[in-house]
mmCIF file with all atom_site columns, C-alpha atoms and ligand atoms in Angstrom:
data_model
loop_
_atom_site.group_PDB
_atom_site.id
_atom_site.type_symbol
_atom_site.label_atom_id
_atom_site.label_alt_id
_atom_site.label_comp_id
_atom_site.label_asym_id
_atom_site.label_entity_id
_atom_site.label_seq_id
_atom_site.pdbx_PDB_ins_code
_atom_site.Cartn_x
_atom_site.Cartn_y
_atom_site.Cartn_z
_atom_site.occupancy
_atom_site.B_iso_or_equiv
_atom_site.pdbx_formal_charge
_atom_site.auth_seq_id
_atom_site.auth_comp_id
_atom_site.auth_asym_id
_atom_site.auth_atom_id
_atom_site.pdbx_PDB_model_num
ATOM   1  C  CA  . UNK G 1 1  ? 149.132 146.031 87.551  1.00 0.00 ? 1  UNK G CA  1
ATOM   2  C  CA  . UNK G 1 2  ? 148.591 144.132 90.520  1.00 0.00 ? 2  UNK G CA  1
ATOM   3  C  CA  . UNK G 1 3  ? 149.891 146.647 92.906  1.00 0.00 ? 3  UNK G CA  1
ATOM   4  C  CA  . UNK G 1 4  ? 147.322 149.404 91.415  1.00 0.00 ? 4  UNK G CA  1
ATOM   5  C  CA  . UNK G 1 5  ? 145.134 146.523 92.869  1.00 0.00 ? 5  UNK G CA  1
ATOM   6  C  CA  . UNK G 1 6  ? 142.981 147.834 96.407  1.00 0.00 ? 6  UNK G CA  1
ATOM   7  C  CA  . UNK G 1 7  ? 142.354 145.883 99.474  1.00 0.00 ? 7  UNK G CA  1
ATOM   8  C  CA  . UNK G 1 8  ? 138.960 144.973 98.691  1.00 0.00 ? 8  UNK G CA  1
ATOM   9  C  CA  . UNK G 1 9  ? 140.765 142.956 95.228  1.00 0.00 ? 9  UNK G CA  1
ATOM   10 C  CA  . UNK G 1 10 ? 141.945 140.904 96.876  1.00 0.00 ? 10 UNK G CA  1
ATOM   11 C  CA  . UNK G 1 11 ? 139.936 139.781 98.902  1.00 0.00 ? 11 UNK G CA  1
ATOM   12 C  CA  . UNK G 1 12 ? 137.859 139.231 95.837  1.00 0.00 ? 12 UNK G CA  1
ATOM   13 C  CA  . UNK G 1 13 ? 140.865 137.104 94.751  1.00 0.00 ? 13 UNK G CA  1
ATOM   14 C  CA  . UNK G 1 14 ? 140.697 135.135 97.731  1.00 0.00 ? 14 UNK G CA  1
ATOM   15 C  CA  . UNK G 1 15 ? 137.458 134.551 97.163  1.00 0.00 ? 15 UNK G CA  1
ATOM   16 C  CA  . UNK G 1 16 ? 137.529 133.276 93.996  1.00 0.00 ? 16 UNK G CA  1
ATOM   17 C  CA  . UNK G 1 17 ? 140.440 131.667 94.138  1.00 0.00 ? 17 UNK G CA  1
ATOM   18 C  CA  . UNK G 1 18 ? 138.960 129.320 97.242  1.00 0.00 ? 18 UNK G CA  1
ATOM   19 C  CA  . UNK G 1 19 ? 135.468 128.819 95.235  1.00 0.00 ? 19 UNK G CA  1
ATOM   20 C  CA  . UNK G 1 20 ? 137.687 127.343 92.033  1.00 0.00 ? 20 UNK G CA  1
ATOM   21 C  CA  . UNK G 1 21 ? 139.593 124.969 95.210  1.00 0.00 ? 21 UNK G CA  1
ATOM   22 C  CA  . UNK G 1 22 ? 136.554 124.223 96.287  1.00 0.00 ? 22 UNK G CA  1
ATOM   23 C  CA  . UNK G 1 23 ? 135.163 122.917 92.394  1.00 0.00 ? 23 UNK G CA  1
ATOM   24 C  CA  . UNK G 1 24 ? 139.240 120.991 92.301  1.00 0.00 ? 24 UNK G CA  1
ATOM   25 C  CA  . UNK G 1 25 ? 138.366 119.589 94.660  1.00 0.00 ? 25 UNK G CA  1
ATOM   26 C  CA  . UNK G 1 26 ? 134.330 118.778 93.986  1.00 0.00 ? 26 UNK G CA  1
ATOM   27 C  CA  . UNK G 1 27 ? 133.303 120.539 97.398  1.00 0.00 ? 27 UNK G CA  1
ATOM   28 C  CA  . UNK G 1 28 ? 131.652 123.573 95.045  1.00 0.00 ? 28 UNK G CA  1
ATOM   29 C  CA  . UNK G 1 29 ? 128.117 123.794 95.827  1.00 0.00 ? 29 UNK G CA  1
ATOM   30 C  CA  . UNK G 1 30 ? 127.767 122.283 99.837  1.00 0.00 ? 30 UNK G CA  1
ATOM   31 C  CA  . UNK G 1 31 ? 128.340 125.115 102.677 1.00 0.00 ? 31 UNK G CA  1
ATOM   32 C  CA  . UNK G 1 32 ? 131.058 125.256 104.098 1.00 0.00 ? 32 UNK G CA  1
ATOM   33 C  CA  . UNK G 1 33 ? 130.218 125.574 107.183 1.00 0.00 ? 33 UNK G CA  1
ATOM   34 C  CA  . UNK G 1 34 ? 126.807 123.011 107.844 1.00 0.00 ? 34 UNK G CA  1
ATOM   35 C  CA  . UNK G 1 35 ? 127.517 120.970 104.878 1.00 0.00 ? 35 UNK G CA  1
ATOM   36 C  CA  . UNK G 1 36 ? 124.054 120.806 103.126 1.00 0.00 ? 36 UNK G CA  1
ATOM   37 C  CA  . UNK G 1 37 ? 123.753 122.029 99.486  1.00 0.00 ? 37 UNK G CA  1
ATOM   38 C  CA  . UNK G 1 38 ? 123.904 124.993 98.315  1.00 0.00 ? 38 UNK G CA  1
ATOM   39 C  CA  . UNK G 1 39 ? 120.704 126.768 96.677  1.00 0.00 ? 39 UNK G CA  1
ATOM   40 C  CA  . UNK G 1 40 ? 121.573 127.502 92.665  1.00 0.00 ? 40 UNK G CA  1
ATOM   41 C  CA  . UNK G 1 41 ? 120.073 130.582 92.888  1.00 0.00 ? 41 UNK G CA  1
ATOM   42 C  CA  . UNK G 1 42 ? 122.044 131.824 95.509  1.00 0.00 ? 42 UNK G CA  1
ATOM   43 C  CA  . UNK G 1 43 ? 124.770 130.521 93.404  1.00 0.00 ? 43 UNK G CA  1
ATOM   44 C  CA  . UNK G 1 44 ? 124.005 132.323 90.468  1.00 0.00 ? 44 UNK G CA  1
ATOM   45 C  CA  . UNK G 1 45 ? 123.782 136.212 92.808  1.00 0.00 ? 45 UNK G CA  1
ATOM   46 C  CA  . UNK G 1 46 ? 126.872 134.843 94.919  1.00 0.00 ? 46 UNK G CA  1
ATOM   47 C  CA  . UNK G 1 47 ? 129.167 132.124 93.074  1.00 0.00 ? 47 UNK G CA  1
ATOM   48 C  CA  . UNK G 1 48 ? 132.148 132.235 94.831  1.00 0.00 ? 48 UNK G CA  1
ATOM   49 C  CA  . UNK G 1 49 ? 130.113 132.165 98.597  1.00 0.00 ? 49 UNK G CA  1
ATOM   50 C  CA  . UNK G 1 50 ? 131.167 128.840 100.535 1.00 0.00 ? 50 UNK G CA  1
ATOM   51 C  CA  . UNK G 1 51 ? 127.782 129.175 102.691 1.00 0.00 ? 51 UNK G CA  1
ATOM   52 C  CA  . UNK G 1 52 ? 124.298 128.559 102.081 1.00 0.00 ? 52 UNK G CA  1
ATOM   53 C  CA  . UNK G 1 53 ? 121.997 131.470 103.233 1.00 0.00 ? 53 UNK G CA  1
ATOM   54 C  CA  . UNK G 1 54 ? 121.329 130.636 107.218 1.00 0.00 ? 54 UNK G CA  1
ATOM   55 C  CA  . UNK G 1 55 ? 125.167 129.344 107.176 1.00 0.00 ? 55 UNK G CA  1
ATOM   56 C  CA  . UNK G 1 56 ? 125.995 133.153 105.791 1.00 0.00 ? 56 UNK G CA  1
ATOM   57 C  CA  . UNK G 1 57 ? 127.430 135.742 108.080 1.00 0.00 ? 57 UNK G CA  1
HETATM 58 ZN ZN1 . LIG R 2 .  ? 125.431 126.377 105.159 1.00 0.00 ? 1  LIG R ZN1 1
#
């Protein structure tokens, strides 16, 4: 099953893993770049983003 996953799927799993780690650490919802809170509307759209709109690459 895992071998059927494409590269983009694995990247997505890594992003979700990182988001889960931030939830566990209590950092979820804060931008990792500037430390400002990420607006709820953006988190609903991109639940696994670690960046606010200003810092998004
Ligand atoms: Zn930011």
